[in-house]
Short mmCIF file of C-alpha atoms in Angstrom, two decimals:
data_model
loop_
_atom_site.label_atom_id
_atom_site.label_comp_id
_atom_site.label_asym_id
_atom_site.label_seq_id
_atom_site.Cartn_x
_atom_site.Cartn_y
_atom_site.Cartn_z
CA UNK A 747 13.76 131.06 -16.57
CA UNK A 748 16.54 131.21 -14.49
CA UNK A 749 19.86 129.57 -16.02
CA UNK A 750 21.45 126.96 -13.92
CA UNK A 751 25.50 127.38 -13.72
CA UNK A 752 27.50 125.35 -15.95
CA UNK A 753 28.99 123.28 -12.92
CA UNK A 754 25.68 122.46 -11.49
CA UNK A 755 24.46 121.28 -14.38
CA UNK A 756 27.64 118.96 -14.70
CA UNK A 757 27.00 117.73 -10.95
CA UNK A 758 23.16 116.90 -12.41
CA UNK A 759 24.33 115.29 -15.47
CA UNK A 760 27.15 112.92 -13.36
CA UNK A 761 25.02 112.07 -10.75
CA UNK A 762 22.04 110.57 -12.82
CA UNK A 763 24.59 108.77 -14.84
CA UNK A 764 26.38 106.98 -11.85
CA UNK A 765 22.47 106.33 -10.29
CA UNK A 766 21.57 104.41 -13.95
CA UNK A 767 25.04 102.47 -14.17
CA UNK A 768 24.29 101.77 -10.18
CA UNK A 769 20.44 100.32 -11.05
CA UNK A 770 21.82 98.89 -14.40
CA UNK A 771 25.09 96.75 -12.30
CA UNK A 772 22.46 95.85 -9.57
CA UNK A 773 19.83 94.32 -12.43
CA UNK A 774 23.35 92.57 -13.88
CA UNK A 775 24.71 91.08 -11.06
CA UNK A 776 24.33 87.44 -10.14
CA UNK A 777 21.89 85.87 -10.15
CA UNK A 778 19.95 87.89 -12.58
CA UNK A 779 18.08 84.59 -13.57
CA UNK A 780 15.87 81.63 -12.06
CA UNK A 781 18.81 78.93 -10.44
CA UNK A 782 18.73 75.01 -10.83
CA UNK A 783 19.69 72.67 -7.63
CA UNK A 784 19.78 69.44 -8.48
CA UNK A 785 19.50 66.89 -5.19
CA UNK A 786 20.99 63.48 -6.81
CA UNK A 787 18.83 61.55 -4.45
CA UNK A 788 15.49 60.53 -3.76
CA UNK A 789 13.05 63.33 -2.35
CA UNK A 790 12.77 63.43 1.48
CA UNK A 791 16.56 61.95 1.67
CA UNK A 792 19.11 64.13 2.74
CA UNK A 793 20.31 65.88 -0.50
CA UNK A 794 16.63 66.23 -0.92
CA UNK A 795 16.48 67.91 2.69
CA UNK A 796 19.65 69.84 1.81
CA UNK A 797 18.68 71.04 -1.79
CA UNK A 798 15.49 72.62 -0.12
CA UNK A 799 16.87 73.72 2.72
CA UNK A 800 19.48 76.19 0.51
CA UNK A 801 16.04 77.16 -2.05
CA UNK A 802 14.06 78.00 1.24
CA UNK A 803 16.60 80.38 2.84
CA UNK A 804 17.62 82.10 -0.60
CA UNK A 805 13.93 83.31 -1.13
CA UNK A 806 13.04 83.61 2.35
CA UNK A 807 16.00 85.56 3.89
CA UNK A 808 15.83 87.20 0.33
CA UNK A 809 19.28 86.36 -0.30
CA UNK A 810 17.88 87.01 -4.07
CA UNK A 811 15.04 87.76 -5.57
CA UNK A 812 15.17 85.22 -8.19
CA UNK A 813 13.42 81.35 -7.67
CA UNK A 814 15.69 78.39 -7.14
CA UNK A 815 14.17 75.01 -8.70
CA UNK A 816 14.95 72.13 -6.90
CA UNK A 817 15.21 68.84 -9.26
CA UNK A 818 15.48 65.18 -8.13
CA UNK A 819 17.73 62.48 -9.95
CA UNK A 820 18.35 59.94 -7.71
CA UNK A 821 20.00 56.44 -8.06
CA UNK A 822 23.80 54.78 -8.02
CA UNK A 823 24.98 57.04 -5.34
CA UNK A 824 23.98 59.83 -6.69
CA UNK A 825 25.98 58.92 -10.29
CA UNK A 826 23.38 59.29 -12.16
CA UNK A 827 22.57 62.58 -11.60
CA UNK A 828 25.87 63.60 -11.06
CA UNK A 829 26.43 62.37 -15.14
CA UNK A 830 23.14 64.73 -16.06
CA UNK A 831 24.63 67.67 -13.88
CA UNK A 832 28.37 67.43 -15.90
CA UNK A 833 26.08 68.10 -18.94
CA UNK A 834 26.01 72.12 -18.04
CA UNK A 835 29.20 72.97 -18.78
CA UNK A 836 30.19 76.53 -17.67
CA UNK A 837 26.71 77.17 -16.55
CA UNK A 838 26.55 79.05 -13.50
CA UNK A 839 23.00 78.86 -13.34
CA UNK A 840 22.81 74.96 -12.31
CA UNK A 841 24.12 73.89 -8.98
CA UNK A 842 24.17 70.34 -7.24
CA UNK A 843 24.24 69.78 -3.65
CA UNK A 844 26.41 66.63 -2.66
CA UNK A 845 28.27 64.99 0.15
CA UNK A 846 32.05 63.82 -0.31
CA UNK A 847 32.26 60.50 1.18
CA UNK A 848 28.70 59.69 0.12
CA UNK A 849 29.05 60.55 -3.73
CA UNK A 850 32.68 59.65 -3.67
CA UNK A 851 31.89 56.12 -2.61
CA UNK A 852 29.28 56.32 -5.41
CA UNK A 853 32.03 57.25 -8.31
CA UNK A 854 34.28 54.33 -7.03
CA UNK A 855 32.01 52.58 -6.70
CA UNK A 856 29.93 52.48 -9.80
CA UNK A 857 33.24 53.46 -11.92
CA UNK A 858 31.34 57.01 -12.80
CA UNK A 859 32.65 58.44 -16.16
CA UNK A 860 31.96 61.66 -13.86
CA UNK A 861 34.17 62.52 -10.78
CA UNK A 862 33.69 65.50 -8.88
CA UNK A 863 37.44 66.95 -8.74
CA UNK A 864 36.18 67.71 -12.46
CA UNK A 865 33.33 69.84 -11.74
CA UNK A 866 33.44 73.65 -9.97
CA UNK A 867 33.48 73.41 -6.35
CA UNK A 868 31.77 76.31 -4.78
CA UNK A 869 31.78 75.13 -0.73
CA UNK A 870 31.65 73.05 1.74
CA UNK A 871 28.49 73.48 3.98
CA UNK A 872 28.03 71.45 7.02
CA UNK A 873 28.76 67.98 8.26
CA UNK A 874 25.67 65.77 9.60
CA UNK A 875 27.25 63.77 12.17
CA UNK A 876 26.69 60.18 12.38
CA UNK A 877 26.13 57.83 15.44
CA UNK A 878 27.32 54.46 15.99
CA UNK A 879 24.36 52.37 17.89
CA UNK A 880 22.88 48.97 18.86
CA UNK A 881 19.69 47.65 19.84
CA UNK A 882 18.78 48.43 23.20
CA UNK A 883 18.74 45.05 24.71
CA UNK A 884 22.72 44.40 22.77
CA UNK A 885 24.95 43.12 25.35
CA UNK A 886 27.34 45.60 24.22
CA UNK A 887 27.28 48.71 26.18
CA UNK A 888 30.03 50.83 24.42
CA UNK A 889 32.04 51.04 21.87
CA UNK A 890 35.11 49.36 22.36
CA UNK A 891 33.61 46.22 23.51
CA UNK A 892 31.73 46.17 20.60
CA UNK A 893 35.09 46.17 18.53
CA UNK A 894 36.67 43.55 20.82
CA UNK A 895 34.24 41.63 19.97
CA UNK A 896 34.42 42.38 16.04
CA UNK A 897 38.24 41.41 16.36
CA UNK A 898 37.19 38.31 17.19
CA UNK A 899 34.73 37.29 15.27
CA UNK A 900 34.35 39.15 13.02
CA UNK A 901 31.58 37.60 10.97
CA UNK A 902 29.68 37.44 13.85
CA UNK A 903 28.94 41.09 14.13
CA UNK A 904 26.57 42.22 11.37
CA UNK A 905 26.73 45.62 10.85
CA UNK A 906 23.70 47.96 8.51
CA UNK A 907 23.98 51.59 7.68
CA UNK A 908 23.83 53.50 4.33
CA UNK A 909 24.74 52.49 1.02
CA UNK A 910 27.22 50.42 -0.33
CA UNK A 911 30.63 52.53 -0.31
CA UNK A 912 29.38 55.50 1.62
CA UNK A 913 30.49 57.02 4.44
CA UNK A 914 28.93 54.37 7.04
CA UNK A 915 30.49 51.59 5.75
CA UNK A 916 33.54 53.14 5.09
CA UNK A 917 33.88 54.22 8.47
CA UNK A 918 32.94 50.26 9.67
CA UNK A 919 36.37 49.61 7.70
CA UNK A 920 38.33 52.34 9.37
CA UNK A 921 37.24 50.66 12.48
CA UNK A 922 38.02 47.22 11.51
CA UNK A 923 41.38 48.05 10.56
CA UNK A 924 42.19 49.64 13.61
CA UNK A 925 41.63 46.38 15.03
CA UNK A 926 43.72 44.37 12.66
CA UNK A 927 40.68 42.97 11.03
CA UNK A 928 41.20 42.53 7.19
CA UNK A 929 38.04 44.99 5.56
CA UNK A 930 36.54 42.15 3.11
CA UNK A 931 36.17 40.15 6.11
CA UNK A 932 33.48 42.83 7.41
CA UNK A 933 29.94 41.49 7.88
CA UNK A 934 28.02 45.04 6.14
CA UNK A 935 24.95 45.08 4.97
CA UNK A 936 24.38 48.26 2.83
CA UNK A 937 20.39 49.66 2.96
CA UNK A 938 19.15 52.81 1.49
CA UNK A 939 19.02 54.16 4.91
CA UNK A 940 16.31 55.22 7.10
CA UNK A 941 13.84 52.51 7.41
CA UNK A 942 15.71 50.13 5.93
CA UNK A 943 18.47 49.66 8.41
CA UNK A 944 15.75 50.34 11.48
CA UNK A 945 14.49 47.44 10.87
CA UNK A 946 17.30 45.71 10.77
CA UNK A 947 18.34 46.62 13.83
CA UNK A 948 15.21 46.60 15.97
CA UNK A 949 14.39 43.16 14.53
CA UNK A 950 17.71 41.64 15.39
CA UNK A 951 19.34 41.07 11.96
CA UNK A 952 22.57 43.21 12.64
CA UNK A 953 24.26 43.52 15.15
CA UNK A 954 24.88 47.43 14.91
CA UNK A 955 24.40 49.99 13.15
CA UNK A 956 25.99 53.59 11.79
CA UNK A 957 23.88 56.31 10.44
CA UNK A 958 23.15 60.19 10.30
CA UNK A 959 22.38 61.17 13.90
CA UNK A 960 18.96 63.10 12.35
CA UNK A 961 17.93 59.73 10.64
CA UNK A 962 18.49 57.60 14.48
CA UNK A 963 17.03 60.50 16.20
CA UNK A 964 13.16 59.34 16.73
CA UNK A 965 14.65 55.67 17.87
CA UNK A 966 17.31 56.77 20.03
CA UNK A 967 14.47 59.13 21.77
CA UNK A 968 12.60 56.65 22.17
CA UNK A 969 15.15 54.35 23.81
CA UNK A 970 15.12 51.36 21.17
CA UNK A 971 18.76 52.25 20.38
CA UNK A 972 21.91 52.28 22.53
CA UNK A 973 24.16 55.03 21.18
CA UNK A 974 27.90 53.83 21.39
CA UNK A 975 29.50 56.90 19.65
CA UNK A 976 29.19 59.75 17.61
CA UNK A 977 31.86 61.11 15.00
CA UNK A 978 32.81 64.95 14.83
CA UNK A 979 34.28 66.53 17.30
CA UNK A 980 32.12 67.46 19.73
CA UNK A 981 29.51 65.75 21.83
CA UNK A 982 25.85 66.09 20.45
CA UNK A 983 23.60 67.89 22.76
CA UNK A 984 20.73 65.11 23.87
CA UNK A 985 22.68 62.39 23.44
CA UNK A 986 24.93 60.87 25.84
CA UNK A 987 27.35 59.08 24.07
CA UNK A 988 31.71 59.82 23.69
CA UNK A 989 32.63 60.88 20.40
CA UNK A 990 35.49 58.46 18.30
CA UNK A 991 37.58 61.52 19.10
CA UNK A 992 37.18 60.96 23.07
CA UNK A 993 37.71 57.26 22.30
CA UNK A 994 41.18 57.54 20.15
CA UNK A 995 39.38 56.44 16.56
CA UNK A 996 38.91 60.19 14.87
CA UNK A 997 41.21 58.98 12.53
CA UNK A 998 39.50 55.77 11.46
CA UNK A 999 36.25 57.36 10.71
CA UNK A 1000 35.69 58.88 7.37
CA UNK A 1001 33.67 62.30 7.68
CA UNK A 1002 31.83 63.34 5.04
CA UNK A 1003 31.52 67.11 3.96
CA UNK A 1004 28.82 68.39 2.48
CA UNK A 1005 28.49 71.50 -0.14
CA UNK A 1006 27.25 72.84 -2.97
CA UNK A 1007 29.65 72.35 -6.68
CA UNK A 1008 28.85 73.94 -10.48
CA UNK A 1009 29.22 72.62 -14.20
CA UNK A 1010 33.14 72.85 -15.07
CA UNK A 1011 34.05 75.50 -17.34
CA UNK A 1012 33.18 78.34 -15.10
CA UNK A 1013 35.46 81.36 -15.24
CA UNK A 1014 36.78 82.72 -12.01
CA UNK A 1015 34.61 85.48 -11.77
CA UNK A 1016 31.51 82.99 -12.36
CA UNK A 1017 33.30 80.69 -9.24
CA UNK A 1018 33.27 83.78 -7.25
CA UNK A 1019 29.75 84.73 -7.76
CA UNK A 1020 28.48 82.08 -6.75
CA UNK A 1021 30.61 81.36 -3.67
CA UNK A 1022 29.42 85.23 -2.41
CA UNK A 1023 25.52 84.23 -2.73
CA UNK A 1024 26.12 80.59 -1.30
CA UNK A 1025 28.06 82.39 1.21
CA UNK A 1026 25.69 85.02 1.89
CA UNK A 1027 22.87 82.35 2.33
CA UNK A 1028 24.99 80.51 4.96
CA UNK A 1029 25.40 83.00 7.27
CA UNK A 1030 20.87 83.58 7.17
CA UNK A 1031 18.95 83.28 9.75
CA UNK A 1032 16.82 80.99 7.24
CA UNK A 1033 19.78 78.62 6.63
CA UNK A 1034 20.62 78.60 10.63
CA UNK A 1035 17.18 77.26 11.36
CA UNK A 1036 17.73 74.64 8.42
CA UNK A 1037 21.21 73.27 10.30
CA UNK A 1038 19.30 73.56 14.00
CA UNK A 1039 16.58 71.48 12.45
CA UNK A 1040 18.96 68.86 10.86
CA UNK A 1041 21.71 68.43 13.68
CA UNK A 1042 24.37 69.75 10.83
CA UNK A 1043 27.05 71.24 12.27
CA UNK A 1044 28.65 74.68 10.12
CA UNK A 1045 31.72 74.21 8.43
CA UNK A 1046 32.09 76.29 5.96
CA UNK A 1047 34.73 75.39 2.65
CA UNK A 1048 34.77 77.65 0.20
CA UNK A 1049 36.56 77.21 -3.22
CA UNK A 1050 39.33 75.44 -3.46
CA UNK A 1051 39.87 74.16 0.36
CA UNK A 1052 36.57 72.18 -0.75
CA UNK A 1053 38.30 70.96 -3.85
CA UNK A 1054 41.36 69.71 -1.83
CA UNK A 1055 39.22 68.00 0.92
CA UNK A 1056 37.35 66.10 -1.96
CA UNK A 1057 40.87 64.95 -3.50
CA UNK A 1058 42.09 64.06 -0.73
CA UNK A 1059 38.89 61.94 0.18
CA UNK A 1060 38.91 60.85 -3.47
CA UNK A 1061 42.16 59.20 -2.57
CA UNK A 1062 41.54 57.62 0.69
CA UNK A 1063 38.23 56.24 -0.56
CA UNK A 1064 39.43 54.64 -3.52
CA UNK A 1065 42.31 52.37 -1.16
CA UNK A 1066 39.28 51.71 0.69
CA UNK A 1067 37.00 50.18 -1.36
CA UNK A 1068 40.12 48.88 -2.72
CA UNK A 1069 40.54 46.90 -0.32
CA UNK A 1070 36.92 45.81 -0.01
CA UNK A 1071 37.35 44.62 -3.80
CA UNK A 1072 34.76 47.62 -4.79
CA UNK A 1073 37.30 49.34 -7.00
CA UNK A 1074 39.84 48.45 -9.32
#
């Protein structure tokens, strides 16, 4: 048999080495194991819709090969899950899909043990934007008359959104304060959303009425609601309505962000794995149907820009509901 030379047999030998250390770092990498999202709401609500929406486009864009569970703990503005989640510390395995302003409100709120500025913050998704409307027989036909008419009485404009200290009503207060209108004295009745504050509105009981734009949708098709405003910075396509940019009040709305965070106590390396997959997933074609469907908008917040955005939030909510007499 005829001898191979000594330097081809080297060249053999080195590159079946760096193929098995190539097959053995590829079977290593992250996430070489089933992953955990935990939606701290109901099913069918938004972190529900969100929570899917990320375990759909990681095994259908094939972002990884590896199943994501999604696991519903809902209740206390998303608190109580939020307190299960803080249990995994420095797993990277176990991820929870939030929004700021929405959970925030919830740890003020319901004085959480748990805040998120102690948890890993991977990023910052998308933002849902949120319409201001009224019935569609309301005398008021845009937005600033509807104010003028809060700074007057205002007790006699009953307003219904989301949950107590989220993102709806906290916006309500930006607006109120803008027109010199002291935030307790805010007529704001909190629902679970949806349904809830439909009703409300359609049957007369409030006045108006500030939700996610994808929750409104159906009605404002429909033509039962009169949309005043929407938040964000540009106009929503469909809907023909100024945004509180256009009208002056960007700064009296409070936007929520929402994102993806991980148990505390991961290392650096763990942080950055996981930002590279969620970041990988964002930019699918899988996860662009899931913001089309929705009406999110991108904006994407990786690391710690999303950890500053949720202090700072976690500052301007708290002299919020301050005020309201929510938080001590």
């Amino acid at each position: 048999m005829k001898r191979l030379p000594a330097l081809a047999v080297l060249l053999v030998l080195t590159t079946g080495c760096a193929v098995g250390e190539s097959t053995t770092d590829t079977a290593e990498s992250y996430p070489s194991k089933p992953l955990s999202i935990l939606a701290p709401g109901s099913p069918g609500g938004g972190w529900d819709t969100r929570a899917r929406g990320i375990a759909n486009a990681l095994s259908q864009c094939k972002i990884t090969t590896q199943k994501a569970t999604v696991t519903n703990v809902p209740g206390a503005g998303g608190t109580i899950g939020l307190a299960q989640f803080a249990k995994h510390n420095g797993d990277p395995y176990q991820l929870m899909v939030m929004d700021s302003a929405t959970m925030l409100g919830g740890i003020v709120n319901n004085h959480s043990p748990v805040d998120l500025t102690t948890l890993t913050p991977i990023a910052g998704l998308s933002r849902g934007p949120s319409a201001i409307v009224v019935p569609e027989k309301s005398p008021y036909a845009d937005l600033p008359g509807l104010l003028a008419a809060l700074e007057q009485n205002p007790r006699g404009i009953k307003w219904t959104g989301g949950s107590l200290g989220g993102p709806g009503q906290l916006t309500v207060a930006g607006l109120a304060k803008g027109q010199g209108v002291a935030v307790k004295d805010v007529n704001y009745v909190p629902t679970a959303g949806g349904g809830e504050s439909m009703n409300l509105l359609l049957s007369g009981a409030a006045t108006a009425g500030i939700d996610t734009v994808v929750e409104l949708k159906p009605q404002i098709a429909a033509g039962a609601l009169r949309v005043l405003a929407v938040d964000g910075d540009a106009r929503i396509e469909g809907i023909d309505a100024p945004t509180l940019k256009e009208l002056g009040l960007a700064d009296k709305s409070v936007s929520t962000l929402a994102g993806v965070m991980a148990p505390a106590g991961l290392s650096a390396e763990q942080q950055k794995d996981v930002i590279a997959m969620v970041d990988k997933m964002r930019q699918s074609s899988c996860w662009q149907d899931v913001l089309k469907k929705n009406n999110w908008v991108e904006a994407w917040t990786p690391g710690d820009d999303f950890k500053k955005v949720l202090t700072d939030q976690r500052t301007q909510i708290t002299a919020i509901l301050t005020e309201m007499g929510l938080a001590k």
